[in-house]
Short mmCIF file of N, CA and C in Angstrom, two decimals:
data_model
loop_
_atom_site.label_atom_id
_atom_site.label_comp_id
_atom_site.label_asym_id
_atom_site.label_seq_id
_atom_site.Cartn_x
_atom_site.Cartn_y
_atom_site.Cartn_z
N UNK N 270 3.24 -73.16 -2.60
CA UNK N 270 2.46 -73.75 -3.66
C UNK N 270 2.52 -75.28 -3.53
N UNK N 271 1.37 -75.71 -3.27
CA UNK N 271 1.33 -77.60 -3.41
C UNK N 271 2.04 -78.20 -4.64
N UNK N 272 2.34 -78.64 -5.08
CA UNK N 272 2.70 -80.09 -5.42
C UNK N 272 1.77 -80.67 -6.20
N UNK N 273 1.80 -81.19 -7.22
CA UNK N 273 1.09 -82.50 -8.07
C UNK N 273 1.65 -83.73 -7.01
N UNK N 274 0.56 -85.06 -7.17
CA UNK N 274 0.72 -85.83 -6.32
C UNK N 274 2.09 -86.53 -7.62
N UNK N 275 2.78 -87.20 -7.11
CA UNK N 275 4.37 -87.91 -7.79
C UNK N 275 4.19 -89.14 -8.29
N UNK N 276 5.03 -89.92 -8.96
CA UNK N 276 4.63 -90.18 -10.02
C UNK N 276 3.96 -90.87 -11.40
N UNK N 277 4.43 -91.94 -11.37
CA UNK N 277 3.51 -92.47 -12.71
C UNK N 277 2.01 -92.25 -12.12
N UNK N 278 1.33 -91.31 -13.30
CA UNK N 278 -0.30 -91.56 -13.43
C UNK N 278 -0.77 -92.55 -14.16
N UNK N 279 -1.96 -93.18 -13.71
CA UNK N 279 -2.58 -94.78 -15.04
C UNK N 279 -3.69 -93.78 -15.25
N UNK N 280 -4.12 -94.04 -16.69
CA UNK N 280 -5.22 -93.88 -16.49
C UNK N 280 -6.58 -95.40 -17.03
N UNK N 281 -7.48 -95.98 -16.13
CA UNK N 281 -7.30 -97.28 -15.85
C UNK N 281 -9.10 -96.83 -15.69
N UNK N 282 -9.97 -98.46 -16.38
CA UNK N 282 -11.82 -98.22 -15.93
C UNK N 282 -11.92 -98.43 -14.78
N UNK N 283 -12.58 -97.68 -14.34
CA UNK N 283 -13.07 -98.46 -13.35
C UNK N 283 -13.87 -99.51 -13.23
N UNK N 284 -14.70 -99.72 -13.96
CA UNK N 284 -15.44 -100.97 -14.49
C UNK N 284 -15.14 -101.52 -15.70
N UNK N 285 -14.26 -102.58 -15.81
CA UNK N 285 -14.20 -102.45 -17.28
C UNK N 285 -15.48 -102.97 -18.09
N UNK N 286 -16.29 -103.35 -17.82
CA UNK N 286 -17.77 -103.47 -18.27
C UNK N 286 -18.36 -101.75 -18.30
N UNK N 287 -18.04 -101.14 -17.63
CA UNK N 287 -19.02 -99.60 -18.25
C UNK N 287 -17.90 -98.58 -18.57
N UNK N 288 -17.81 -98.70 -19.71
CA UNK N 288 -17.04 -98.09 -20.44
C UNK N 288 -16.56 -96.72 -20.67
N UNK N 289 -18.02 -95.93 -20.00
CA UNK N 289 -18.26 -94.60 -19.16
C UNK N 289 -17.21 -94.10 -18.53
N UNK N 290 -17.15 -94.92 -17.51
CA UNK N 290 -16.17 -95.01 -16.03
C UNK N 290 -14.58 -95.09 -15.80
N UNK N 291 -14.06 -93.56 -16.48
CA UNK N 291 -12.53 -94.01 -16.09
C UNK N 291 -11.76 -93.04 -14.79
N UNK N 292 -10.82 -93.60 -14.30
CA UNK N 292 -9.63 -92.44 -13.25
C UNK N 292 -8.62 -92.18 -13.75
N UNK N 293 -7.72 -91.62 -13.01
CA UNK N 293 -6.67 -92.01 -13.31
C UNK N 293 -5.84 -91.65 -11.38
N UNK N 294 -4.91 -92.58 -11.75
CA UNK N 294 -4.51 -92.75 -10.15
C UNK N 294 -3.14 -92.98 -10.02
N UNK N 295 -2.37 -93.29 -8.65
CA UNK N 295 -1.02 -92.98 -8.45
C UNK N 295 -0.71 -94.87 -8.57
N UNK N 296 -1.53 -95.05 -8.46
CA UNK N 296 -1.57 -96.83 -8.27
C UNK N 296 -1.79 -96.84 -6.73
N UNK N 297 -1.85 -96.11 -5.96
CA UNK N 297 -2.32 -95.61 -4.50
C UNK N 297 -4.23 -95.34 -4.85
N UNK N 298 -3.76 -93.75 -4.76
CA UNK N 298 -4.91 -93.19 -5.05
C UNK N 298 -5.39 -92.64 -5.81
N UNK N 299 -6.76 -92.52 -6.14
CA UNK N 299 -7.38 -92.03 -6.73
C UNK N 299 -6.93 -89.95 -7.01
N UNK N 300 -6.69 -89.90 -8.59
CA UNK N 300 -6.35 -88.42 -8.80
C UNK N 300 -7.50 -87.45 -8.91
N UNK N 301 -8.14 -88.25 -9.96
CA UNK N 301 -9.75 -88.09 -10.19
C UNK N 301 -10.50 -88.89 -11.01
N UNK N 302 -11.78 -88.90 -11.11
CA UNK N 302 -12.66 -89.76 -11.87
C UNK N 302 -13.05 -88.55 -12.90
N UNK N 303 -13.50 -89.36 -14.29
CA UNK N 303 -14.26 -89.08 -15.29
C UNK N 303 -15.35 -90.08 -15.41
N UNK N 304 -16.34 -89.14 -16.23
CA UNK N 304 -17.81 -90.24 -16.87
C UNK N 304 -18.20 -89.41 -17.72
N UNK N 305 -18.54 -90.11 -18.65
CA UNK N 305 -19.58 -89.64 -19.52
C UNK N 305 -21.41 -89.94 -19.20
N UNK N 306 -22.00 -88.88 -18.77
CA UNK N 306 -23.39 -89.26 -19.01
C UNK N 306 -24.43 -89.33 -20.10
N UNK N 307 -23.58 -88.97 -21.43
CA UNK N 307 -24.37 -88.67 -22.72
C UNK N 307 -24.14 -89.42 -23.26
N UNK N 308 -23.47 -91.03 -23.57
CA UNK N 308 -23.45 -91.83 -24.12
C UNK N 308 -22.31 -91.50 -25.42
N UNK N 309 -21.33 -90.26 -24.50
CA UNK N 309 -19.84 -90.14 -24.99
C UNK N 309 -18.83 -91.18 -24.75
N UNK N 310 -18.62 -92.36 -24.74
CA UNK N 310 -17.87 -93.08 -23.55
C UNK N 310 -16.21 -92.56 -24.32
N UNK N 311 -16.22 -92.37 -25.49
CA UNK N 311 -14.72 -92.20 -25.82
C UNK N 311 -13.95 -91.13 -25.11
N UNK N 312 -15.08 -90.10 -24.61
CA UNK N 312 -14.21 -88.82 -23.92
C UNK N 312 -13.90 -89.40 -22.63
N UNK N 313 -14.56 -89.65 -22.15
CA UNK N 313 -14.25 -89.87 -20.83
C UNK N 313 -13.16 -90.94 -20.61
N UNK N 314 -12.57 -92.13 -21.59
CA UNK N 314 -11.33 -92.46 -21.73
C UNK N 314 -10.12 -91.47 -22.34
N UNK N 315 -10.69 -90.98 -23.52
CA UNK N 315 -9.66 -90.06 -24.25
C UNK N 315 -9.41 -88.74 -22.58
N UNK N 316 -10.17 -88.10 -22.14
CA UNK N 316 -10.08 -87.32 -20.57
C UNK N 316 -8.83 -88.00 -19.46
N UNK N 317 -9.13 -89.25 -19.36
CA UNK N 317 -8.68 -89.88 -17.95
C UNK N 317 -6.94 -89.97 -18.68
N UNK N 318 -6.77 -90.44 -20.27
CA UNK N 318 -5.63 -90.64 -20.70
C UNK N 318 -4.70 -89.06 -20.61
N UNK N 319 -5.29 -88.55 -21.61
CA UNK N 319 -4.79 -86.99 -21.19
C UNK N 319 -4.15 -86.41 -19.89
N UNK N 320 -5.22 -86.89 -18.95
CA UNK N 320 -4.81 -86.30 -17.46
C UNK N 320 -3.97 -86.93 -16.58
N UNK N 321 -3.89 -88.25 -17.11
CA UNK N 321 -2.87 -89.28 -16.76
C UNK N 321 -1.15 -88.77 -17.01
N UNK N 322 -1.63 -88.03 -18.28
CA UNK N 322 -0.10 -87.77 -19.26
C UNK N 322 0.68 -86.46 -18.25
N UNK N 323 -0.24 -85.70 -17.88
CA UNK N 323 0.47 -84.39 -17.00
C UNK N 323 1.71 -84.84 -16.72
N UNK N 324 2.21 -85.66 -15.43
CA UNK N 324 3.22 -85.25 -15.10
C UNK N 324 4.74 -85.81 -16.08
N UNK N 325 3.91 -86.47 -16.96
CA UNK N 325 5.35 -86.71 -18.12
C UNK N 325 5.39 -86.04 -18.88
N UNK N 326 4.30 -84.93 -19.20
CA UNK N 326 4.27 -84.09 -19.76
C UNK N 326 4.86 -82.96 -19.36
N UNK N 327 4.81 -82.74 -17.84
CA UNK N 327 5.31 -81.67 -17.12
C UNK N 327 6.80 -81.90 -17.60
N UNK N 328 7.18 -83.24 -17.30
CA UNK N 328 8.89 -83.63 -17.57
C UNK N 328 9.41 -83.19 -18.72
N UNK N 329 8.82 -83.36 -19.28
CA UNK N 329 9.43 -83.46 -20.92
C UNK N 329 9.13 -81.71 -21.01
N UNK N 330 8.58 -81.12 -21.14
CA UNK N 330 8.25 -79.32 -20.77
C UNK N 330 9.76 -78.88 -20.00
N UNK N 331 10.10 -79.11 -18.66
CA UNK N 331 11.01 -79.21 -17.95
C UNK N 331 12.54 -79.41 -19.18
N UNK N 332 12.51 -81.01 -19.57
CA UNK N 332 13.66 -80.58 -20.09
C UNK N 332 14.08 -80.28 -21.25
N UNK N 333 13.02 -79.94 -21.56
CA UNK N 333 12.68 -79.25 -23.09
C UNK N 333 13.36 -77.39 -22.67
N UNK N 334 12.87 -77.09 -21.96
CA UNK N 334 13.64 -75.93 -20.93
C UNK N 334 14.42 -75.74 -20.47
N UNK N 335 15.53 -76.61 -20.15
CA UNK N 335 16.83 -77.06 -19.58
C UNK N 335 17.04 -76.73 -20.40
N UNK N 336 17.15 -77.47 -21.69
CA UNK N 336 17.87 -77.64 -23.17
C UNK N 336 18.14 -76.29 -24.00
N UNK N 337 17.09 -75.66 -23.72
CA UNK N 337 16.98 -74.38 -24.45
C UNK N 337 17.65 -73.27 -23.17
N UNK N 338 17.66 -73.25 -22.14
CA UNK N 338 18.01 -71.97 -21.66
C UNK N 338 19.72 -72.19 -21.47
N UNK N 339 20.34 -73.67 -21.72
CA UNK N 339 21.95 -73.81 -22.09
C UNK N 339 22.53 -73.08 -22.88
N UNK N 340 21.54 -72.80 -24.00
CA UNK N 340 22.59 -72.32 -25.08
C UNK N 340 23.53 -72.63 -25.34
N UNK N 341 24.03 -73.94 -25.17
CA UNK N 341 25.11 -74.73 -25.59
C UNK N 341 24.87 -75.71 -26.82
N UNK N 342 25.81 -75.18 -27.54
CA UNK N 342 25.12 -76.50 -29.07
C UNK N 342 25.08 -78.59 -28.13
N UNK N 343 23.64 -78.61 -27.84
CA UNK N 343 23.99 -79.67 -27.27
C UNK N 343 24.18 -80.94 -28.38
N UNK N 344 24.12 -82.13 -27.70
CA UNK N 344 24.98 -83.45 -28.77
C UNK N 344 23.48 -83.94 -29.52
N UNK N 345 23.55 -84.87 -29.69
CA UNK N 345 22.45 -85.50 -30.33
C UNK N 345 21.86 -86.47 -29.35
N UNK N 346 22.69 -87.06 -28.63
CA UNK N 346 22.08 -87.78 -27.46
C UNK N 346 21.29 -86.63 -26.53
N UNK N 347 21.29 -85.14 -26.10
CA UNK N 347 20.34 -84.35 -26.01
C UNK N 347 19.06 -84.42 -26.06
N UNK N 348 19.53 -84.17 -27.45
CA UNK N 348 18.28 -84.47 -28.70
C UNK N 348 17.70 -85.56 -28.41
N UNK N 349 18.04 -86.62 -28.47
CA UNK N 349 17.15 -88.02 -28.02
C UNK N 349 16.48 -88.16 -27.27
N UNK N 350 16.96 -87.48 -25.95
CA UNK N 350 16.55 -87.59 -24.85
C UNK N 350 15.47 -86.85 -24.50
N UNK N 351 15.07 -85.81 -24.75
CA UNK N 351 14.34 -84.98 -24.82
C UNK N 351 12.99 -85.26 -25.75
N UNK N 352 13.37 -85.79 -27.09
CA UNK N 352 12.58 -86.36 -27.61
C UNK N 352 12.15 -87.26 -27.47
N UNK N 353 12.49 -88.11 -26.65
CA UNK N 353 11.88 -89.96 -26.17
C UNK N 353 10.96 -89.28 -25.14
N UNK N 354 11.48 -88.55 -24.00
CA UNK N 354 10.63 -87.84 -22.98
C UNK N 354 8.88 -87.84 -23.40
N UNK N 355 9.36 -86.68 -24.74
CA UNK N 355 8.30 -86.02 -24.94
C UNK N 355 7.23 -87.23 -25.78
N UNK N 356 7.91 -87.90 -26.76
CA UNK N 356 7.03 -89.04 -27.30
C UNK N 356 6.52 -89.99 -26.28
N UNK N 357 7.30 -90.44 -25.31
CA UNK N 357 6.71 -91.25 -24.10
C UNK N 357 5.23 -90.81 -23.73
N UNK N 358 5.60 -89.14 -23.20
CA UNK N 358 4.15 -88.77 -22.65
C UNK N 358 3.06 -88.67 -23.75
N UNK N 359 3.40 -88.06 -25.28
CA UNK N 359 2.24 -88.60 -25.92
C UNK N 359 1.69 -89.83 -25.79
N UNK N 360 2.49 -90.75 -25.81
CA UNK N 360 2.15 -92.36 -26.03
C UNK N 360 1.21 -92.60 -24.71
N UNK N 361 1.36 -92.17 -24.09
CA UNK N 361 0.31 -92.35 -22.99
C UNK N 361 -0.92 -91.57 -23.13
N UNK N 362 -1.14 -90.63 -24.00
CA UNK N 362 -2.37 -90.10 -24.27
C UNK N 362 -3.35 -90.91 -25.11
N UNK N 363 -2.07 -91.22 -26.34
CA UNK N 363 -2.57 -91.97 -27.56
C UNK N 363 -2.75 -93.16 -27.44
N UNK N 364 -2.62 -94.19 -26.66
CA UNK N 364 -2.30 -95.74 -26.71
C UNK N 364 -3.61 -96.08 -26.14
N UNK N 365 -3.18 -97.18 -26.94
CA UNK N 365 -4.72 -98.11 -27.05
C UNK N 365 -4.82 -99.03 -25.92
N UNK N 366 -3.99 -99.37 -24.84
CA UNK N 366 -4.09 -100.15 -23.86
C UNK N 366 -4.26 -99.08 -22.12
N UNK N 367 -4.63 -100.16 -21.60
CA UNK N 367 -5.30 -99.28 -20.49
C UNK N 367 -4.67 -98.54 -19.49
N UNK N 368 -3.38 -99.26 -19.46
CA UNK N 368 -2.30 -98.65 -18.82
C UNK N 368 -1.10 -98.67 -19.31
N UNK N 369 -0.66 -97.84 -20.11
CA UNK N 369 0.93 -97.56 -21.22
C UNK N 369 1.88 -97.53 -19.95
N UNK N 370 3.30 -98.13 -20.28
CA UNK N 370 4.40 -98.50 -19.56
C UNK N 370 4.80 -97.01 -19.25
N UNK N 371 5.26 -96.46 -17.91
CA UNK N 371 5.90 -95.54 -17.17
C UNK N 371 6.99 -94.93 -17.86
N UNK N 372 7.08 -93.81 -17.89
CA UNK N 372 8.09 -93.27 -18.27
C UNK N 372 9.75 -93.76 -17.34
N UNK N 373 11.11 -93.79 -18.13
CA UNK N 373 12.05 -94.43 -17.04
C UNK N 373 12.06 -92.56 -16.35
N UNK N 374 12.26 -93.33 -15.07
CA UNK N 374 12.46 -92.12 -14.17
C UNK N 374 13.85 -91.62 -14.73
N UNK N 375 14.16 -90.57 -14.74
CA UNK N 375 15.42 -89.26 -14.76
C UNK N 375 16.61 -89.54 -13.05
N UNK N 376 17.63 -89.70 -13.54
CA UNK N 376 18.49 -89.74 -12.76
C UNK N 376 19.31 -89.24 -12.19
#
């Protein structure tokens, strides 16, 4: 089974004059493009942000799953951690700037 390409996704205009026009990319390459042709332009940003979020989303899924298959009463720093994860990758769906700061990589 392939692989998602690794990691931080942007999701970034391609023009920032046509508002239409977003990707989202590795800061390499291109993951994929969105557009709106119906004079939607918010989906096609609200789209590129979303798809941007996958692989911190994947993370936070991951150790949201760790956490639970322990069955160990874990600490509260756990808890934090798991929850910053998971708010990080919203914040990259939700945020109003074009490229939201990277999740810190896991160590």
């Amino acid at each position: 089974m392939a692989m998602h390409t690794p990691g931080v996704w942007l999701a970034l205009p391609n023009v920032p004059q046509v508002p239409h026009y977003w990707h989202v990319s590795d800061g390499e390459d291109f993951i994929c493009q969105m557009f709106s042709a119906h004079g939607e332009f918010e989906n096609a940003e609200a789209n590129a942000r979303f798809i941007s979020a996958a692989p911190d989303l994947f993370a936070a899924v991951k150790a949201t799953i760790a956490l639970l298959e322990r069955k160990a009463q874990p600490d509260e720093g756990d808890y934090q951690k798991v929850y910053d994860l998971a708010r990080a990758a919203l914040s990259k769906v939700e945020s109003d700037s074009p490229s939201p700061h990277p999740l810190p990589q896991e160590k």
